[in-house]
């Protein structure tokens, strides 16, 4: 069978299994991985490369760093401070999403979510609010925050580079250009979760992925609590200045985790217990699908087929709309960075061919790629909260898909106004 068709068939079967949840999500991901190897689409080395992916290593490390904050009782103390000021569920939700989005505008989305998860679990524990009502909004806010600045997400830099190439250096996006659409996106996202979205979030007693978070933490000695907090803060600072110190984030995270075990803040057994192995297998198992879509050209083929239906001279607004949908659709199952890198040259070239300014179309591709809300696979942050929040695949579809629609409407209306297709 043609490699593209076989990859598409495997993807379709995986979607059905994910939605039905007839078998565990992590097992489905591993079946996808093995199928790609047996189908001779990927080599074993390519298929299992996800297990040494830097995000997977960062997951493991930050599960331990965050687990120490919860294990020592420091997360509960932080939760007590927050709940003192934000007393209602919606006030807490608003505070968590705002803090997450602002931090994600300047830090790694994945890193921001990783360090805030234990604090939010502590907040949920102290307030009596289900953590399932808080963790998914946290993950989604980390993606929305990535649209606040040029460095908020890798996809932002990709479309900026593409715009510069398409216009021979005459145009580029400024550092806060993304905020012109990112801030409205965030405002409407917050309004969505404070109204309709809040009702669509599952109401479950707790996660079934990491047993540590299902226990009531005992208050450890103060030195352990403050050392856990200190390691977390130092880890965050090191991640912020990773370019300066010369070490990538996953190496910094592992260093922080090791410090906690070596200093006795966490026992080795408890550190291992803090790692949600199902998240690791789910994320690492589905990464090969993104590799297969790129290797076989399936992603490009799907995008080009859809764009071909628009005709030789489509309306720039229709082109923007369609590319947003394609970008958002692909990013539910493959890296939004890869999706943006795939679609940006296509959208930019068609826009220039129409004599239109490509800025709005490129921005639509970037924003669409960040709207990976409808599956736990769309972003690392989505996957990280899966077990701890006790979520199921369909929970993401139910709460996340309307948010994708909100993002689409905001983008289609505002982007042509902010960046006109035919400026004077």
GROMACS .gro file of C-alpha atoms in nm:
model
  424
    1UNK     CA    1   0.000   0.000   0.000
    2UNK     CA    2   0.117   0.354  -0.072
    3UNK     CA    3   0.298   0.498   0.232
    4UNK     CA    4   0.075   0.806   0.241
    5UNK     CA    5  -0.247   0.603   0.232
    6UNK     CA    6  -0.120   0.361   0.496
    7UNK     CA    7  -0.019   0.648   0.724
    8UNK     CA    8  -0.361   0.807   0.674
    9UNK     CA    9  -0.535   0.475   0.751
   10UNK     CA   10  -0.332   0.433   1.072
   11UNK     CA   11  -0.418   0.791   1.173
   12UNK     CA   12  -0.791   0.737   1.110
   13UNK     CA   13  -0.795   0.414   1.313
   14UNK     CA   14  -0.606   0.590   1.593
   15UNK     CA   15  -0.862   0.872   1.601
   16UNK     CA   16  -1.148   0.622   1.629
   17UNK     CA   17  -0.969   0.439   1.913
   18UNK     CA   18  -0.887   0.763   2.092
   19UNK     CA   19  -1.245   0.889   2.073
   20UNK     CA   20  -1.405   0.557   2.171
   21UNK     CA   21  -1.144   0.482   2.442
   22UNK     CA   22  -1.210   0.111   2.397
   23UNK     CA   23  -0.848   0.058   2.496
   24UNK     CA   24  -0.627   0.287   2.708
   25UNK     CA   25  -0.493   0.597   2.530
   26UNK     CA   26  -0.128   0.508   2.594
   27UNK     CA   27  -0.184   0.161   2.446
   28UNK     CA   28  -0.341   0.316   2.135
   29UNK     CA   29  -0.036   0.540   2.095
   30UNK     CA   30   0.198   0.241   2.116
   31UNK     CA   31  -0.012   0.052   1.860
   32UNK     CA   32   0.032   0.350   1.626
   33UNK     CA   33   0.408   0.340   1.682
   34UNK     CA   34   0.436  -0.034   1.611
   35UNK     CA   35   0.205  -0.011   1.308
   36UNK     CA   36   0.428   0.253   1.150
   37UNK     CA   37   0.728   0.023   1.194
   38UNK     CA   38   0.551  -0.293   1.070
   39UNK     CA   39   0.414  -0.095   0.775
   40UNK     CA   40   0.772  -0.005   0.681
   41UNK     CA   41   0.690   0.365   0.705
   42UNK     CA   42   0.939   0.439   0.982
   43UNK     CA   43   1.255   0.267   1.097
   44UNK     CA   44   1.258   0.139   1.457
   45UNK     CA   45   1.502   0.418   1.542
   46UNK     CA   46   1.263   0.683   1.406
   47UNK     CA   47   0.961   0.524   1.573
   48UNK     CA   48   1.117   0.507   1.919
   49UNK     CA   49   1.294   0.842   1.895
   50UNK     CA   50   1.007   0.998   2.091
   51UNK     CA   51   1.133   0.838   2.412
   52UNK     CA   52   1.448   1.050   2.397
   53UNK     CA   53   1.262   1.360   2.278
   54UNK     CA   54   1.357   1.668   2.480
   55UNK     CA   55   0.994   1.731   2.579
   56UNK     CA   56   0.955   1.378   2.715
   57UNK     CA   57   1.273   1.423   2.921
   58UNK     CA   58   1.142   1.759   3.040
   59UNK     CA   59   0.811   1.592   3.137
   60UNK     CA   60   0.988   1.337   3.355
   61UNK     CA   61   1.207   1.599   3.521
   62UNK     CA   62   0.931   1.848   3.590
   63UNK     CA   63   0.697   1.579   3.721
   64UNK     CA   64   0.963   1.520   3.989
   65UNK     CA   65   1.025   1.892   4.057
   66UNK     CA   66   0.652   1.957   4.077
   67UNK     CA   67   0.594   1.641   4.278
   68UNK     CA   68   0.839   1.764   4.544
   69UNK     CA   69   0.640   2.085   4.581
   70UNK     CA   70   0.327   1.878   4.643
   71UNK     CA   71   0.497   1.603   4.848
   72UNK     CA   72   0.643   1.848   5.100
   73UNK     CA   73   0.316   2.036   5.142
   74UNK     CA   74   0.451   2.358   4.988
   75UNK     CA   75   0.197   2.340   4.705
   76UNK     CA   76  -0.080   2.343   4.963
   77UNK     CA   77   0.072   2.646   5.135
   78UNK     CA   78   0.086   2.830   4.801
   79UNK     CA   79  -0.273   2.720   4.740
   80UNK     CA   80  -0.376   2.870   5.072
   81UNK     CA   81  -0.226   3.208   4.977
   82UNK     CA   82  -0.401   3.211   4.639
   83UNK     CA   83  -0.739   3.103   4.777
   84UNK     CA   84  -0.716   3.381   5.035
   85UNK     CA   85  -0.745   3.637   4.753
   86UNK     CA   86  -0.950   3.445   4.496
   87UNK     CA   87  -1.238   3.291   4.683
   88UNK     CA   88  -1.482   3.171   4.414
   89UNK     CA   89  -1.421   2.904   4.152
   90UNK     CA   90  -1.436   3.148   3.863
   91UNK     CA   91  -1.203   3.393   4.037
   92UNK     CA   92  -0.952   3.112   4.080
   93UNK     CA   93  -0.994   3.007   3.718
   94UNK     CA   94  -0.940   3.364   3.598
   95UNK     CA   95  -0.629   3.410   3.815
   96UNK     CA   96  -0.474   3.080   3.704
   97UNK     CA   97  -0.536   3.142   3.335
   98UNK     CA   98  -0.404   3.500   3.346
   99UNK     CA   99  -0.084   3.405   3.528
  100UNK     CA  100  -0.026   3.109   3.295
  101UNK     CA  101  -0.091   3.309   2.977
  102UNK     CA  102   0.135   3.600   3.080
  103UNK     CA  103   0.423   3.368   3.175
  104UNK     CA  104   0.380   3.169   2.853
  105UNK     CA  105   0.417   3.487   2.652
  106UNK     CA  106   0.784   3.498   2.748
  107UNK     CA  107   0.869   3.145   2.865
  108UNK     CA  108   0.824   2.799   2.717
  109UNK     CA  109   0.456   2.697   2.712
  110UNK     CA  110   0.551   2.347   2.824
  111UNK     CA  111   0.780   2.472   3.100
  112UNK     CA  112   0.518   2.718   3.227
  113UNK     CA  113   0.253   2.448   3.250
  114UNK     CA  114   0.495   2.205   3.415
  115UNK     CA  115   0.588   2.438   3.700
  116UNK     CA  116   0.231   2.557   3.763
  117UNK     CA  117   0.058   2.217   3.769
  118UNK     CA  118   0.158   2.127   4.129
  119UNK     CA  119   0.061   2.474   4.252
  120UNK     CA  120  -0.281   2.441   4.088
  121UNK     CA  121  -0.327   2.095   4.241
  122UNK     CA  122  -0.247   2.255   4.576
  123UNK     CA  123  -0.500   2.530   4.509
  124UNK     CA  124  -0.764   2.269   4.423
  125UNK     CA  125  -0.683   2.075   4.739
  126UNK     CA  126  -0.710   2.381   4.965
  127UNK     CA  127  -1.022   2.523   4.802
  128UNK     CA  128  -1.211   2.196   4.761
  129UNK     CA  129  -1.254   2.263   4.388
  130UNK     CA  130  -1.216   1.969   4.151
  131UNK     CA  131  -0.874   1.986   3.984
  132UNK     CA  132  -1.045   1.875   3.661
  133UNK     CA  133  -1.202   2.224   3.657
  134UNK     CA  134  -0.865   2.400   3.669
  135UNK     CA  135  -0.593   2.198   3.495
  136UNK     CA  136  -0.732   2.192   3.140
  137UNK     CA  137  -0.784   2.572   3.138
  138UNK     CA  138  -0.423   2.602   3.260
  139UNK     CA  139  -0.298   2.397   2.964
  140UNK     CA  140  -0.507   2.594   2.715
  141UNK     CA  141  -0.398   2.927   2.866
  142UNK     CA  142  -0.033   2.829   2.814
  143UNK     CA  143  -0.105   2.799   2.440
  144UNK     CA  144  -0.297   3.127   2.423
  145UNK     CA  145  -0.013   3.302   2.605
  146UNK     CA  146   0.227   3.189   2.336
  147UNK     CA  147   0.056   3.438   2.104
  148UNK     CA  148   0.154   3.741   2.310
  149UNK     CA  149   0.508   3.791   2.181
  150UNK     CA  150   0.750   3.694   1.905
  151UNK     CA  151   0.930   3.450   2.137
  152UNK     CA  152   0.610   3.305   2.286
  153UNK     CA  153   0.620   2.995   2.061
  154UNK     CA  154   0.851   2.853   1.792
  155UNK     CA  155   0.577   2.890   1.530
  156UNK     CA  156   0.586   3.268   1.577
  157UNK     CA  157   0.949   3.281   1.470
  158UNK     CA  158   0.874   3.057   1.171
  159UNK     CA  159   0.605   3.284   1.027
  160UNK     CA  160   0.819   3.591   1.097
  161UNK     CA  161   1.104   3.436   0.901
  162UNK     CA  162   0.866   3.334   0.620
  163UNK     CA  163   0.721   3.686   0.596
  164UNK     CA  164   1.069   3.834   0.574
  165UNK     CA  165   1.166   3.593   0.294
  166UNK     CA  166   0.842   3.646   0.102
  167UNK     CA  167   0.889   4.024   0.105
  168UNK     CA  168   1.269   4.024   0.053
  169UNK     CA  169   1.322   4.164   0.400
  170UNK     CA  170   1.082   4.454   0.355
  171UNK     CA  171   0.838   4.326   0.619
  172UNK     CA  172   0.858   4.140   0.946
  173UNK     CA  173   0.652   4.099   1.261
  174UNK     CA  174   0.758   4.308   1.561
  175UNK     CA  175   0.815   4.167   1.909
  176UNK     CA  176   0.460   4.248   2.023
  177UNK     CA  177   0.287   4.224   1.683
  178UNK     CA  178   0.141   3.890   1.789
  179UNK     CA  179  -0.020   4.054   2.091
  180UNK     CA  180  -0.253   4.249   1.858
  181UNK     CA  181  -0.435   3.922   1.790
  182UNK     CA  182  -0.309   3.732   2.097
  183UNK     CA  183  -0.469   3.967   2.351
  184UNK     CA  184  -0.818   3.952   2.188
  185UNK     CA  185  -0.777   3.574   2.166
  186UNK     CA  186  -0.693   3.558   2.535
  187UNK     CA  187  -0.983   3.786   2.633
  188UNK     CA  188  -1.237   3.579   2.440
  189UNK     CA  189  -1.077   3.258   2.570
  190UNK     CA  190  -1.116   3.381   2.929
  191UNK     CA  191  -1.477   3.484   2.865
  192UNK     CA  192  -1.545   3.142   2.714
  193UNK     CA  193  -1.412   2.958   3.020
  194UNK     CA  194  -1.585   3.188   3.264
  195UNK     CA  195  -1.921   3.115   3.096
  196UNK     CA  196  -1.991   2.826   2.857
  197UNK     CA  197  -1.654   2.656   2.880
  198UNK     CA  198  -1.667   2.616   3.258
  199UNK     CA  199  -1.984   2.410   3.228
  200UNK     CA  200  -1.821   2.185   2.966
  201UNK     CA  201  -1.527   2.093   3.190
  202UNK     CA  202  -1.560   1.751   3.358
  203UNK     CA  203  -1.639   1.740   3.728
  204UNK     CA  204  -1.441   1.445   3.862
  205UNK     CA  205  -1.301   1.380   4.211
  206UNK     CA  206  -0.937   1.351   4.103
  207UNK     CA  207  -0.680   1.215   3.866
  208UNK     CA  208  -0.612   0.848   3.812
  209UNK     CA  209  -0.264   0.890   3.669
  210UNK     CA  210  -0.030   0.993   3.951
  211UNK     CA  211  -0.118   0.841   4.288
  212UNK     CA  212   0.089   1.101   4.472
  213UNK     CA  213  -0.156   1.373   4.378
  214UNK     CA  214  -0.449   1.166   4.504
  215UNK     CA  215  -0.302   1.157   4.855
  216UNK     CA  216  -0.328   1.428   5.118
  217UNK     CA  217   0.032   1.552   5.157
  218UNK     CA  218   0.190   1.554   5.500
  219UNK     CA  219   0.364   1.878   5.590
  220UNK     CA  220   0.736   1.807   5.567
  221UNK     CA  221   0.999   1.995   5.772
  222UNK     CA  222   1.029   2.359   5.672
  223UNK     CA  223   1.376   2.313   5.524
  224UNK     CA  224   1.237   2.056   5.281
  225UNK     CA  225   0.945   2.280   5.186
  226UNK     CA  226   1.167   2.580   5.118
  227UNK     CA  227   1.430   2.374   4.940
  228UNK     CA  228   1.161   2.228   4.711
  229UNK     CA  229   1.039   2.582   4.638
  230UNK     CA  230   1.395   2.709   4.594
  231UNK     CA  231   1.482   2.437   4.343
  232UNK     CA  232   1.163   2.513   4.151
  233UNK     CA  233   1.239   2.887   4.137
  234UNK     CA  234   1.601   2.828   4.036
  235UNK     CA  235   1.487   2.583   3.768
  236UNK     CA  236   1.244   2.841   3.626
  237UNK     CA  237   1.508   3.115   3.628
  238UNK     CA  238   1.759   2.886   3.459
  239UNK     CA  239   1.500   2.805   3.192
  240UNK     CA  240   1.435   3.175   3.133
  241UNK     CA  241   1.806   3.235   3.079
  242UNK     CA  242   1.885   2.904   2.911
  243UNK     CA  243   2.047   3.083   2.616
  244UNK     CA  244   2.279   3.268   2.852
  245UNK     CA  245   2.386   2.970   3.064
  246UNK     CA  246   2.416   2.745   2.759
  247UNK     CA  247   2.206   2.447   2.871
  248UNK     CA  248   1.870   2.344   2.720
  249UNK     CA  249   1.556   2.329   2.935
  250UNK     CA  250   1.539   1.951   2.964
  251UNK     CA  251   1.894   1.938   3.101
  252UNK     CA  252   1.805   2.212   3.352
  253UNK     CA  253   1.493   2.020   3.456
  254UNK     CA  254   1.684   1.696   3.511
  255UNK     CA  255   1.943   1.885   3.718
  256UNK     CA  256   1.667   2.024   3.941
  257UNK     CA  257   1.511   1.678   3.984
  258UNK     CA  258   1.845   1.524   4.077
  259UNK     CA  259   1.910   1.795   4.337
  260UNK     CA  260   1.581   1.716   4.508
  261UNK     CA  261   1.663   1.345   4.535
  262UNK     CA  262   2.028   1.395   4.634
  263UNK     CA  263   1.936   1.641   4.911
  264UNK     CA  264   1.674   1.404   5.053
  265UNK     CA  265   1.375   1.628   4.979
  266UNK     CA  266   1.228   1.333   4.787
  267UNK     CA  267   1.304   0.965   4.816
  268UNK     CA  268   1.396   0.791   4.493
  269UNK     CA  269   1.080   0.582   4.506
  270UNK     CA  270   0.859   0.888   4.547
  271UNK     CA  271   1.039   1.066   4.264
  272UNK     CA  272   0.963   0.772   4.035
  273UNK     CA  273   0.603   0.766   4.159
  274UNK     CA  274   0.566   1.132   4.059
  275UNK     CA  275   0.628   1.051   3.691
  276UNK     CA  276   0.306   0.983   3.502
  277UNK     CA  277   0.421   0.696   3.281
  278UNK     CA  278   0.098   0.695   3.079
  279UNK     CA  279   0.165   1.052   2.968
  280UNK     CA  280   0.516   0.950   2.861
  281UNK     CA  281   0.391   0.655   2.654
  282UNK     CA  282   0.105   0.856   2.504
  283UNK     CA  283   0.320   1.149   2.400
  284UNK     CA  284   0.626   0.948   2.289
  285UNK     CA  285   0.403   0.696   2.112
  286UNK     CA  286   0.227   0.958   1.900
  287UNK     CA  287   0.533   1.164   1.807
  288UNK     CA  288   0.620   0.911   1.531
  289UNK     CA  289   0.289   0.993   1.361
  290UNK     CA  290   0.410   1.350   1.311
  291UNK     CA  291   0.738   1.214   1.174
  292UNK     CA  292   0.547   0.981   0.939
  293UNK     CA  293   0.321   1.263   0.814
  294UNK     CA  294   0.629   1.469   0.728
  295UNK     CA  295   0.834   1.179   0.589
  296UNK     CA  296   0.559   1.050   0.359
  297UNK     CA  297   0.442   1.399   0.266
  298UNK     CA  298   0.091   1.321   0.395
  299UNK     CA  299   0.059   1.659   0.570
  300UNK     CA  300   0.167   1.848   0.258
  301UNK     CA  301  -0.061   1.639   0.037
  302UNK     CA  302  -0.364   1.704   0.258
  303UNK     CA  303  -0.295   2.078   0.265
  304UNK     CA  304  -0.231   2.104  -0.109
  305UNK     CA  305  -0.545   1.904  -0.198
  306UNK     CA  306  -0.764   2.133   0.011
  307UNK     CA  307  -0.602   2.450  -0.122
  308UNK     CA  308  -0.638   2.319  -0.481
  309UNK     CA  309  -1.016   2.316  -0.438
  310UNK     CA  310  -1.005   2.693  -0.388
  311UNK     CA  311  -0.919   2.748  -0.753
  312UNK     CA  312  -0.639   2.944  -0.915
  313UNK     CA  313  -0.725   3.283  -0.768
  314UNK     CA  314  -0.907   3.237  -0.436
  315UNK     CA  315  -1.021   3.528  -0.224
  316UNK     CA  316  -0.752   3.611   0.035
  317UNK     CA  317  -1.017   3.598   0.308
  318UNK     CA  318  -1.126   3.249   0.198
  319UNK     CA  319  -0.761   3.143   0.179
  320UNK     CA  320  -0.703   3.273   0.533
  321UNK     CA  321  -1.010   3.092   0.661
  322UNK     CA  322  -0.923   2.759   0.499
  323UNK     CA  323  -0.558   2.766   0.607
  324UNK     CA  324  -0.663   2.841   0.965
  325UNK     CA  325  -0.888   2.534   0.964
  326UNK     CA  326  -0.616   2.313   0.809
  327UNK     CA  327  -0.356   2.440   1.056
  328UNK     CA  328  -0.587   2.388   1.356
  329UNK     CA  329  -0.688   2.043   1.228
  330UNK     CA  330  -0.335   1.915   1.170
  331UNK     CA  331  -0.207   2.053   1.500
  332UNK     CA  332  -0.449   1.832   1.695
  333UNK     CA  333  -0.233   1.531   1.605
  334UNK     CA  334   0.108   1.668   1.511
  335UNK     CA  335   0.342   1.936   1.643
  336UNK     CA  336   0.201   2.284   1.591
  337UNK     CA  337   0.556   2.395   1.513
  338UNK     CA  338   0.577   2.135   1.235
  339UNK     CA  339   0.229   2.233   1.114
  340UNK     CA  340   0.328   2.599   1.091
  341UNK     CA  341   0.655   2.514   0.916
  342UNK     CA  342   0.458   2.301   0.667
  343UNK     CA  343   0.185   2.552   0.584
  344UNK     CA  344   0.363   2.887   0.607
  345UNK     CA  345   0.548   2.859   0.272
  346UNK     CA  346   0.229   2.739   0.099
  347UNK     CA  347   0.009   3.018   0.238
  348UNK     CA  348   0.274   3.284   0.190
  349UNK     CA  349   0.341   3.188  -0.172
  350UNK     CA  350  -0.030   3.185  -0.265
  351UNK     CA  351  -0.086   3.524  -0.099
  352UNK     CA  352   0.206   3.683  -0.283
  353UNK     CA  353   0.082   3.526  -0.607
  354UNK     CA  354  -0.252   3.700  -0.554
  355UNK     CA  355  -0.076   4.030  -0.501
  356UNK     CA  356  -0.194   4.035  -0.138
  357UNK     CA  357   0.003   4.114   0.175
  358UNK     CA  358   0.082   3.770   0.324
  359UNK     CA  359   0.089   3.893   0.686
  360UNK     CA  360  -0.272   3.806   0.777
  361UNK     CA  361  -0.259   3.461   0.612
  362UNK     CA  362   0.070   3.373   0.782
  363UNK     CA  363  -0.067   3.490   1.116
  364UNK     CA  364  -0.380   3.278   1.063
  365UNK     CA  365  -0.161   2.971   1.009
  366UNK     CA  366   0.033   3.046   1.326
  367UNK     CA  367  -0.277   3.113   1.541
  368UNK     CA  368  -0.453   2.807   1.397
  369UNK     CA  369  -0.155   2.592   1.492
  370UNK     CA  370  -0.173   2.720   1.850
  371UNK     CA  371  -0.543   2.623   1.876
  372UNK     CA  372  -0.456   2.260   1.950
  373UNK     CA  373  -0.727   2.231   2.214
  374UNK     CA  374  -0.944   1.942   2.092
  375UNK     CA  375  -0.716   1.647   2.181
  376UNK     CA  376  -0.468   1.562   2.457
  377UNK     CA  377  -0.207   1.519   2.181
  378UNK     CA  378  -0.211   1.871   2.040
  379UNK     CA  379   0.035   2.024   2.287
  380UNK     CA  380   0.270   1.884   2.553
  381UNK     CA  381   0.078   2.079   2.819
  382UNK     CA  382  -0.247   1.904   2.717
  383UNK     CA  383  -0.080   1.568   2.764
  384UNK     CA  384   0.078   1.661   3.098
  385UNK     CA  385  -0.256   1.734   3.268
  386UNK     CA  386  -0.429   1.426   3.124
  387UNK     CA  387  -0.362   1.183   3.410
  388UNK     CA  388  -0.342   1.430   3.699
  389UNK     CA  389  -0.670   1.589   3.596
  390UNK     CA  390  -0.838   1.253   3.540
  391UNK     CA  391  -0.936   1.355   3.187
  392UNK     CA  392  -1.057   1.140   2.900
  393UNK     CA  393  -1.001   1.201   2.530
  394UNK     CA  394  -1.356   1.325   2.475
  395UNK     CA  395  -1.319   1.582   2.754
  396UNK     CA  396  -1.076   1.769   2.531
  397UNK     CA  397  -1.315   1.747   2.237
  398UNK     CA  398  -1.607   1.873   2.443
  399UNK     CA  399  -1.430   2.168   2.609
  400UNK     CA  400  -1.160   2.236   2.350
  401UNK     CA  401  -1.342   2.224   2.016
  402UNK     CA  402  -1.568   2.524   2.094
  403UNK     CA  403  -1.252   2.715   2.192
  404UNK     CA  404  -1.105   2.635   1.850
  405UNK     CA  405  -1.422   2.783   1.697
  406UNK     CA  406  -1.380   3.094   1.915
  407UNK     CA  407  -1.021   3.126   1.790
  408UNK     CA  408  -1.137   3.086   1.431
  409UNK     CA  409  -1.404   3.356   1.458
  410UNK     CA  410  -1.171   3.602   1.630
  411UNK     CA  411  -0.900   3.543   1.368
  412UNK     CA  412  -1.124   3.562   1.062
  413UNK     CA  413  -1.277   3.888   1.181
  414UNK     CA  414  -0.970   4.068   1.320
  415UNK     CA  415  -0.673   3.954   1.112
  416UNK     CA  416  -0.782   4.125   0.785
  417UNK     CA  417  -0.846   4.444   0.985
  418UNK     CA  418  -0.510   4.440   1.163
  419UNK     CA  419  -0.316   4.335   0.853
  420UNK     CA  420  -0.518   4.435   0.543
  421UNK     CA  421  -0.473   4.217   0.234
  422UNK     CA  422  -0.435   4.523   0.010
  423UNK     CA  423  -0.301   4.809   0.225
  424UNK     CA  424  -0.309   5.158   0.073
   0.00000   0.00000   0.00000
